[in-house]
Structure formats: C-alpha cells, structure tokens
Amino acid sequence: MSGAAAAIEECRDGDGSPALADLVGRARPLVIRGLCRDWPMVAWARQSDDAFARELARLDNGSEVDALLLPPGEGGVVGYNAAFDGFNYEHHRVSIGQGLQRLAQYSRQPEAPGLAMQSALIADCLPGLLDDHAIPFLDRSIQPRIWIGNRVTTPVHFDEYHNVACVACGVRRFTLFAPEQARNLYVGPLDFAPTGAAIGIARLDRPDDPRFPRLKLALAEAQVAELHPGDAIYIPPMWWHHVESLQRINALVNYWWRPVIAAGHAPGTALGCLMHCILAFRSLPPAERAAWRELLDYYVFGDEDPAAHLPAGRRGILGPLTPGQLAEVRASIRRYL
C-alpha cells in the first residue's frame, strides 16, 4: 500500500522551512525533515532505545497517564472487539516510568502485547522536557503532548485542530487522506470510538476485504511518509491520518492548536454540531434536506456575506457580537436543544 502511494510533500528545516502562517495557509500536509533534530530526546534516541528510556524515566514526576494494552493477537491495531460492543484493549493509568519498564519487558518477547501511552500533557508528567523541547514557530501557550509505545497502529481518524507532530524516538509511518475521502474510509460510530475520535474500521493493509470495496479508491489518493527521530509533520485540520509505530519503542510529541477567527466564539469542538445536524436533518424528506443544505451553504459554508444587505446594528449572529450578545445566542441554542 505505501509503495504505491504518493509521498507527502517535504521540506528540510533550515532550507526554506515555512513559517506558521505558511503552514496554516497551505491547508495541505507537509513533512519537515530535521525540525527537532537538536532536541535532547532525539539525541538519546540516536544513542539507543535503552538510553532514551533511561533518560526519559529520570524526568518522570510520577503522574499517571492513559495507557492502552492490546493482547498480542490484535497485532497492535487499536479498534473494536469481535462483537463490536467494546474495544480490543484494556485501559490503564500508569506513570511514564512504569510504562517504559513494561515496554522494556515486552521488547524481549517474540509475541508482545501492544502498549501505548496516549496524549499525555508533558507539563503534567515530564515538565523537565518543556524548556529544551520547543518548536520555534509555535507559541509557548500551545501545550505539547507525548505519545510513547511499541508497535501500535492508530487507525485512520481526523482531528479538528492544526497539528505539528515530531518523532523523538523510533519510526512512525503516516498515511494521510484529504477530507473528501471520508466516504471511502468506512468510519466507525461517531459516538462510540476507542480513543474519542471516530476511526476507520477498514484495515489499510487489507485492501481486498470484500466488506469495504471503496477502500481502494481512498488508497489511490493516499499520501505517505515515514518519519525518523528529529522529523516532524504538519497535518491540517480534518485530514484523515493513519499512524503506525514501527519500532520496539517509539515516542512522538505533538502540538494541537486551533486559531479562532471569530474572536473566541467557536466552541472547543464542532463534533456536537455535527451530531445535532445528523439528528435534525438526516431523517427529513429529500426536498427538505436539500433546502437545509442550501441554507447551510449560504449561511455557513459560502464565501458570500449573508448579512451584507442588513444595517450594521441589526446583523445579529451574522455580525460582531459583544460578550452579552454571545451569551444570549448560546442561551437560545440551549433552548432549541
């Protein structure tokens, strides 16, 4: 699959690397080779896996983080159980040091369980990393998260945020799909997902599975890159990404952020809006759905200003809102719900 896929566009840090505004404005993924090459974590990883684990454990403050434990038979792929009434892993809370010890044990087993410490805020568990592991073009208020594990695969999913992800140890293979490939990726339930974000249930390494005939259409449009210690990738919001960790110990640091154009009016997530739209529109007759599609295109997704013909003081939610007006709008939305 990865051999036939297109390569994600690349640049090299120090050779025309983009500024933050360029990344956000391009709306396409970009691999930045060597962006984090000077991080201490990368230096530890280049020494050995043992050196990386030893130095990282020294900085562990003992705070517990989320960890997923997958049985060996799952092949490290996070997902659902056979009955589709639960997930194929156990959820635990462990310290970084405990997780690293377990990874060392598993590295000596021919058929090891999958272990992934997930989305841990570095400020909470490894605060000693913050000063020496920054991205120059990102604001320090953007909190980094660390992901550590062995050979674990996170199936295709999307995030609502801009994302810069940096490989600190091991190797990660990213397979990306543009947002319009959603219909070909066979996404699981929006409200019943292993790690919060809905995931694809079609295995990318099984393109001939007869249950998922459109998967090949998505794979024909896939973009792939393998990242090594010091490399980074920018993933725009809403791009589907499938992430494979390929070594006995892998670590990644990522930075999520969401620039808010409307002076802070946007909620932290729009998934609630999507779910409400499904409830409100999905069961309507075709003509009514089409009418609502036109309204949404006009008021939400179109480039035309739908309030241009209104007096500035009577544009309501279509114009600038004071904090009091914003509170009234949100109260109205709650009443509608």
Short mmCIF file of C-alpha atoms in Angstrom, two decimals:
data_model
loop_
_atom_site.label_atom_id
_atom_site.label_comp_id
_atom_site.label_asym_id
_atom_site.label_seq_id
_atom_site.Cartn_x
_atom_site.Cartn_y
_atom_site.Cartn_z
CA MET A 1 0.00 0.00 0.00
CA SER A 2 2.65 2.54 0.97
CA GLY A 3 4.79 1.62 -2.04
CA ALA A 4 2.10 2.76 -4.47
CA ALA A 5 1.00 5.83 -2.55
CA ALA A 6 2.19 9.34 -3.25
CA ALA A 7 4.79 10.83 -0.93
CA ILE A 8 3.75 13.68 1.33
CA GLU A 9 5.40 16.93 0.27
CA GLU A 10 8.62 17.61 2.18
CA CYS A 11 10.99 20.37 3.11
CA ARG A 12 14.08 20.38 5.30
CA ASP A 13 14.47 22.58 8.35
CA GLY A 14 16.85 25.41 7.59
CA ASP A 15 16.16 25.15 3.84
CA GLY A 16 13.10 27.26 3.28
CA SER A 17 11.03 25.82 6.14
CA PRO A 18 7.66 27.55 6.32
CA ALA A 19 6.56 30.00 8.97
CA LEU A 20 3.45 29.23 10.99
CA ALA A 21 1.26 31.40 8.75
CA ASP A 22 2.52 29.48 5.72
CA LEU A 23 1.63 26.14 7.31
CA VAL A 24 -1.86 27.24 8.25
CA GLY A 25 -2.46 28.89 4.91
CA ARG A 26 -1.32 25.96 2.76
CA ALA A 27 -4.12 23.64 4.00
CA ARG A 28 -2.04 20.64 2.93
CA PRO A 29 0.22 18.32 4.90
CA LEU A 30 3.95 18.89 4.97
CA VAL A 31 6.86 16.83 6.30
CA ILE A 32 9.64 18.96 7.82
CA ARG A 33 12.78 16.87 7.97
CA GLY A 34 15.09 17.65 10.88
CA LEU A 35 12.83 20.20 12.55
CA CYS A 36 13.55 18.71 16.01
CA ARG A 37 17.00 17.28 15.33
CA ASP A 38 18.55 19.26 18.21
CA TRP A 39 16.15 18.04 20.89
CA PRO A 40 17.80 16.15 23.77
CA MET A 41 15.24 13.35 23.36
CA VAL A 42 16.37 12.86 19.77
CA ALA A 43 19.99 12.67 20.92
CA TRP A 44 19.05 9.99 23.47
CA ALA A 45 17.18 8.01 20.82
CA ARG A 46 20.19 8.13 18.50
CA GLN A 47 22.32 6.59 21.25
CA SER A 48 19.96 3.65 21.82
CA ASP A 49 16.44 2.76 22.88
CA ASP A 50 17.78 1.97 26.35
CA ALA A 51 19.43 5.39 26.64
CA PHE A 52 16.20 7.06 25.55
CA ALA A 53 14.11 5.17 28.10
CA ARG A 54 16.66 5.72 30.89
CA GLU A 55 16.91 9.49 30.37
CA LEU A 56 13.16 9.92 29.98
CA ALA A 57 12.44 7.92 33.13
CA ARG A 58 14.75 10.25 35.07
CA LEU A 59 12.39 13.13 34.26
CA ASP A 60 9.18 11.29 35.17
CA ASN A 61 7.43 13.02 38.07
CA GLY A 62 5.21 10.02 38.77
CA SER A 63 1.94 11.43 37.45
CA GLU A 64 -0.28 8.82 35.83
CA VAL A 65 -1.16 8.93 32.14
CA ASP A 66 -3.60 6.99 29.96
CA ALA A 67 -2.27 3.72 28.56
CA LEU A 68 -3.83 1.17 26.22
CA LEU A 69 -2.82 -2.50 26.47
CA LEU A 70 -3.65 -4.73 23.48
CA PRO A 71 -3.41 -8.54 23.50
CA PRO A 72 -0.73 -9.98 21.19
CA GLY A 73 -3.37 -11.37 18.83
CA GLU A 74 -4.54 -7.88 17.86
CA GLY A 75 -1.33 -7.09 16.01
CA GLY A 76 -1.06 -3.75 17.77
CA VAL A 77 -4.05 -2.27 15.89
CA VAL A 78 -6.34 -0.22 18.13
CA GLY A 79 -10.01 -0.87 17.42
CA TYR A 80 -13.16 -2.76 18.33
CA ASN A 81 -13.62 -6.25 19.71
CA ALA A 82 -15.09 -9.03 17.56
CA ALA A 83 -18.63 -8.39 18.81
CA PHE A 84 -18.35 -4.64 18.16
CA ASP A 85 -19.78 -3.99 21.62
CA GLY A 86 -16.48 -2.84 23.13
CA PHE A 87 -12.85 -2.25 22.33
CA ASN A 88 -9.90 -4.58 21.82
CA TYR A 89 -7.70 -3.18 24.58
CA GLU A 90 -7.60 -2.61 28.32
CA HIS A 91 -7.37 0.94 29.61
CA HIS A 92 -4.90 1.61 32.41
CA ARG A 93 -3.37 4.56 34.26
CA VAL A 94 0.40 4.32 34.69
CA SER A 95 3.35 6.61 35.21
CA ILE A 96 5.73 7.19 32.31
CA GLY A 97 8.42 5.23 34.18
CA GLN A 98 6.10 2.25 34.71
CA GLY A 99 5.17 2.28 31.04
CA LEU A 100 8.80 2.38 29.98
CA GLN A 101 9.60 -0.58 32.23
CA ARG A 102 6.76 -2.56 30.65
CA LEU A 103 7.98 -1.67 27.15
CA ALA A 104 11.44 -2.96 28.06
CA GLN A 105 9.90 -6.27 29.17
CA TYR A 106 7.81 -6.56 26.01
CA SER A 107 10.84 -5.84 23.79
CA ARG A 108 12.24 -9.23 24.83
CA GLN A 109 9.07 -11.15 23.95
CA PRO A 110 8.58 -12.57 20.42
CA GLU A 111 4.78 -12.08 20.60
CA ALA A 112 4.42 -8.99 22.74
CA PRO A 113 1.27 -7.14 23.70
CA GLY A 114 0.79 -3.68 22.26
CA LEU A 115 1.24 -0.81 24.70
CA ALA A 116 0.58 2.86 24.02
CA MET A 117 0.76 5.74 26.47
CA GLN A 118 -1.56 8.25 24.88
CA SER A 119 -1.83 12.02 24.58
CA ALA A 120 -0.14 12.86 27.90
CA LEU A 121 0.39 16.56 28.61
CA ILE A 122 4.13 16.97 29.07
CA ALA A 123 3.58 19.72 31.64
CA ASP A 124 1.77 17.19 33.83
CA CYS A 125 4.12 14.22 33.65
CA LEU A 126 7.51 15.30 32.22
CA PRO A 127 7.74 19.03 32.93
CA GLY A 128 11.53 18.93 32.72
CA LEU A 129 11.24 18.49 28.95
CA LEU A 130 9.46 21.78 28.30
CA ASP A 131 12.42 24.16 28.15
CA ASP A 132 14.54 22.09 25.76
CA HIS A 133 11.82 20.67 23.50
CA ALA A 134 10.06 23.58 21.85
CA ILE A 135 9.09 24.39 18.26
CA PRO A 136 10.43 27.86 17.36
CA PHE A 137 7.43 28.99 15.33
CA LEU A 138 4.77 27.80 17.82
CA ASP A 139 3.56 29.91 20.72
CA ARG A 140 4.62 28.59 24.12
CA SER A 141 0.98 28.59 25.20
CA ILE A 142 0.37 25.58 22.90
CA GLN A 143 0.78 22.63 25.24
CA PRO A 144 2.77 19.66 23.87
CA ARG A 145 1.62 16.08 24.40
CA ILE A 146 3.71 12.92 24.33
CA TRP A 147 2.80 9.50 22.90
CA ILE A 148 5.00 6.51 23.77
CA GLY A 149 4.58 2.87 22.82
CA ASN A 150 5.78 -0.14 20.91
CA ARG A 151 4.45 -1.43 17.57
CA VAL A 152 0.95 0.02 17.79
CA THR A 153 -1.23 1.33 14.96
CA THR A 154 -3.87 4.03 15.35
CA PRO A 155 -6.40 3.57 12.51
CA VAL A 156 -7.43 6.41 10.25
CA HIS A 157 -9.11 9.29 12.10
CA PHE A 158 -9.22 13.08 11.99
CA ASP A 159 -8.62 15.90 14.44
CA GLU A 160 -10.31 19.30 14.39
CA TYR A 161 -7.06 21.08 15.17
CA HIS A 162 -3.89 22.08 13.40
CA ASN A 163 -1.24 19.56 14.35
CA VAL A 164 2.55 19.52 14.32
CA ALA A 165 3.83 16.08 15.33
CA CYS A 166 7.53 15.43 15.99
CA VAL A 167 9.14 11.99 16.17
CA ALA A 168 11.52 11.80 19.13
CA CYS A 169 12.28 8.06 19.08
CA GLY A 170 11.60 5.15 16.76
CA VAL A 171 9.92 5.36 13.37
CA ARG A 172 6.37 6.33 12.51
CA ARG A 173 4.60 5.88 9.20
CA PHE A 174 1.87 8.41 8.46
CA THR A 175 -0.76 7.70 5.80
CA LEU A 176 -2.93 10.72 5.10
CA PHE A 177 -6.18 11.25 3.21
CA ALA A 178 -7.89 14.50 2.28
CA PRO A 179 -11.24 15.25 3.99
CA GLU A 180 -13.27 14.29 0.91
CA GLN A 181 -12.15 10.66 1.29
CA ALA A 182 -14.43 10.16 4.33
CA ARG A 183 -16.98 8.22 2.28
CA ASN A 184 -14.29 5.71 1.20
CA LEU A 185 -12.71 5.07 4.60
CA TYR A 186 -15.58 3.22 6.32
CA VAL A 187 -15.58 5.25 9.51
CA GLY A 188 -16.92 3.68 12.70
CA PRO A 189 -19.55 5.20 15.00
CA LEU A 190 -19.15 8.89 15.79
CA ASP A 191 -20.35 8.38 19.36
CA PHE A 192 -18.65 5.07 20.17
CA ALA A 193 -14.96 5.26 19.35
CA PRO A 194 -11.88 3.74 21.01
CA THR A 195 -9.98 6.93 21.74
CA GLY A 196 -12.59 9.67 21.35
CA ALA A 197 -12.13 10.32 17.64
CA ALA A 198 -14.09 8.16 15.21
CA ILE A 199 -11.79 5.69 13.45
CA GLY A 200 -11.89 3.78 10.19
CA ILE A 201 -12.78 0.11 10.61
CA ALA A 202 -11.30 -0.96 7.25
CA ARG A 203 -7.69 -2.14 7.57
CA LEU A 204 -5.43 -0.28 5.15
CA ASP A 205 -3.24 -3.37 4.87
CA ARG A 206 -6.23 -5.42 3.67
CA PRO A 207 -7.40 -3.57 0.55
CA ASP A 208 -9.16 -6.63 -0.89
CA ASP A 209 -11.54 -7.07 2.05
CA PRO A 210 -14.90 -7.55 0.27
CA ARG A 211 -16.74 -5.68 3.03
CA PHE A 212 -15.03 -2.42 2.08
CA PRO A 213 -14.94 -2.14 -1.74
CA ARG A 214 -14.40 1.64 -1.81
CA LEU A 215 -11.25 1.46 0.32
CA LYS A 216 -9.15 1.08 -2.84
CA LEU A 217 -10.47 4.45 -4.03
CA ALA A 218 -9.12 6.07 -0.86
CA LEU A 219 -5.80 4.24 -1.08
CA ALA A 220 -5.34 5.53 -4.63
CA GLU A 221 -5.37 9.07 -3.15
CA ALA A 222 -3.27 8.31 -0.06
CA GLN A 223 -0.14 10.27 0.85
CA VAL A 224 2.55 8.53 2.90
CA ALA A 225 5.72 9.43 4.79
CA GLU A 226 7.99 7.66 7.27
CA LEU A 227 9.39 9.90 9.99
CA HIS A 228 12.58 9.26 11.95
CA PRO A 229 13.90 10.95 15.11
CA GLY A 230 14.05 14.70 14.55
CA ASP A 231 11.49 14.73 11.74
CA ALA A 232 8.10 16.44 12.01
CA ILE A 233 4.85 16.58 10.08
CA TYR A 234 2.17 19.24 9.80
CA ILE A 235 -1.35 17.80 9.49
CA PRO A 236 -4.14 20.29 8.69
CA PRO A 237 -7.47 20.09 10.50
CA MET A 238 -9.91 17.46 9.24
CA TRP A 239 -7.31 15.48 7.30
CA TRP A 240 -7.65 11.75 7.96
CA HIS A 241 -4.44 10.16 9.24
CA HIS A 242 -3.39 6.58 9.97
CA VAL A 243 -0.31 6.24 12.17
CA GLU A 244 1.89 3.15 12.51
CA SER A 245 4.64 2.95 15.13
CA LEU A 246 7.28 0.62 13.72
CA GLN A 247 9.93 0.00 16.39
CA ARG A 248 10.09 -1.66 19.82
CA ILE A 249 9.93 1.80 21.41
CA ASN A 250 8.53 4.89 19.71
CA ALA A 251 7.87 8.38 21.03
CA LEU A 252 6.16 11.33 19.45
CA VAL A 253 5.45 14.86 20.69
CA ASN A 254 2.58 16.74 19.14
CA TYR A 255 1.14 20.24 19.33
CA TRP A 256 -2.56 20.85 18.66
CA TRP A 257 -3.94 24.32 18.23
CA ARG A 258 -7.00 25.93 16.75
CA PRO A 259 -6.81 29.55 15.59
CA VAL A 260 -10.20 31.12 16.24
CA ILE A 261 -11.20 33.65 13.60
CA ALA A 262 -14.46 34.73 15.26
CA ALA A 263 -12.97 36.36 18.36
CA GLY A 264 -13.32 33.28 20.53
CA HIS A 265 -16.91 32.44 19.54
CA ALA A 266 -16.13 28.97 18.24
CA PRO A 267 -16.62 26.05 20.66
CA GLY A 268 -13.72 23.81 21.53
CA THR A 269 -15.14 21.14 19.24
CA ALA A 270 -17.65 21.15 16.40
CA LEU A 271 -18.49 17.45 16.72
CA GLY A 272 -21.55 18.33 18.80
CA CYS A 273 -22.76 20.47 15.89
CA LEU A 274 -22.26 17.55 13.51
CA MET A 275 -24.19 15.18 15.76
CA HIS A 276 -27.04 17.67 16.15
CA CYS A 277 -27.18 18.12 12.38
CA ILE A 278 -27.48 14.37 11.96
CA LEU A 279 -30.42 14.29 14.39
CA ALA A 280 -32.06 17.36 12.85
CA PHE A 281 -31.63 16.73 9.12
CA ARG A 282 -30.87 13.11 8.39
CA SER A 283 -34.47 11.84 8.62
CA LEU A 284 -36.10 14.71 6.74
CA PRO A 285 -37.66 14.16 3.31
CA PRO A 286 -35.25 14.74 0.41
CA ALA A 287 -36.71 18.12 -0.55
CA GLU A 288 -36.35 19.45 2.99
CA ARG A 289 -32.79 18.14 3.30
CA ALA A 290 -31.95 19.88 0.04
CA ALA A 291 -33.44 23.13 1.33
CA TRP A 292 -31.43 22.95 4.55
CA ARG A 293 -28.30 22.17 2.51
CA GLU A 294 -28.87 25.42 0.61
CA LEU A 295 -29.28 27.37 3.86
CA LEU A 296 -26.14 25.85 5.37
CA ASP A 297 -24.16 26.62 2.23
CA TYR A 298 -25.43 30.19 2.27
CA TYR A 299 -25.06 30.98 5.97
CA VAL A 300 -22.13 28.75 6.97
CA PHE A 301 -20.01 27.41 4.15
CA GLY A 302 -20.31 30.00 1.41
CA ASP A 303 -17.95 32.89 0.71
CA GLU A 304 -20.74 35.43 0.23
CA ASP A 305 -21.63 37.64 3.22
CA PRO A 306 -25.26 36.75 4.03
CA ALA A 307 -25.67 39.92 6.12
CA ALA A 308 -24.27 42.43 3.64
CA HIS A 309 -27.73 43.89 2.96
CA LEU A 310 -28.56 44.42 6.65
CA PRO A 311 -27.85 47.50 8.80
CA ALA A 312 -24.69 47.01 10.83
CA GLY A 313 -26.61 47.15 14.11
CA ARG A 314 -29.13 44.51 13.05
CA ARG A 315 -26.96 41.69 11.82
CA GLY A 316 -27.35 39.64 15.00
CA ILE A 317 -25.39 36.40 14.97
CA LEU A 318 -24.16 37.23 11.46
CA GLY A 319 -22.23 40.26 12.73
CA PRO A 320 -19.78 41.08 15.53
CA LEU A 321 -21.08 40.02 18.94
CA THR A 322 -20.49 41.55 22.34
CA PRO A 323 -19.94 39.11 25.21
CA GLY A 324 -23.53 39.75 26.31
CA GLN A 325 -24.91 39.04 22.86
CA LEU A 326 -22.83 35.90 22.59
CA ALA A 327 -24.26 34.68 25.92
CA GLU A 328 -27.80 35.33 24.63
CA VAL A 329 -27.12 33.38 21.43
CA ARG A 330 -25.78 30.44 23.39
CA ALA A 331 -28.78 30.54 25.70
CA SER A 332 -31.05 30.43 22.63
CA ILE A 333 -29.17 27.43 21.28
CA ARG A 334 -29.60 25.63 24.59
CA ARG A 335 -33.36 26.31 24.47
CA TYR A 336 -33.54 24.90 20.95
CA LEU A 337 -31.67 21.78 22.05
#
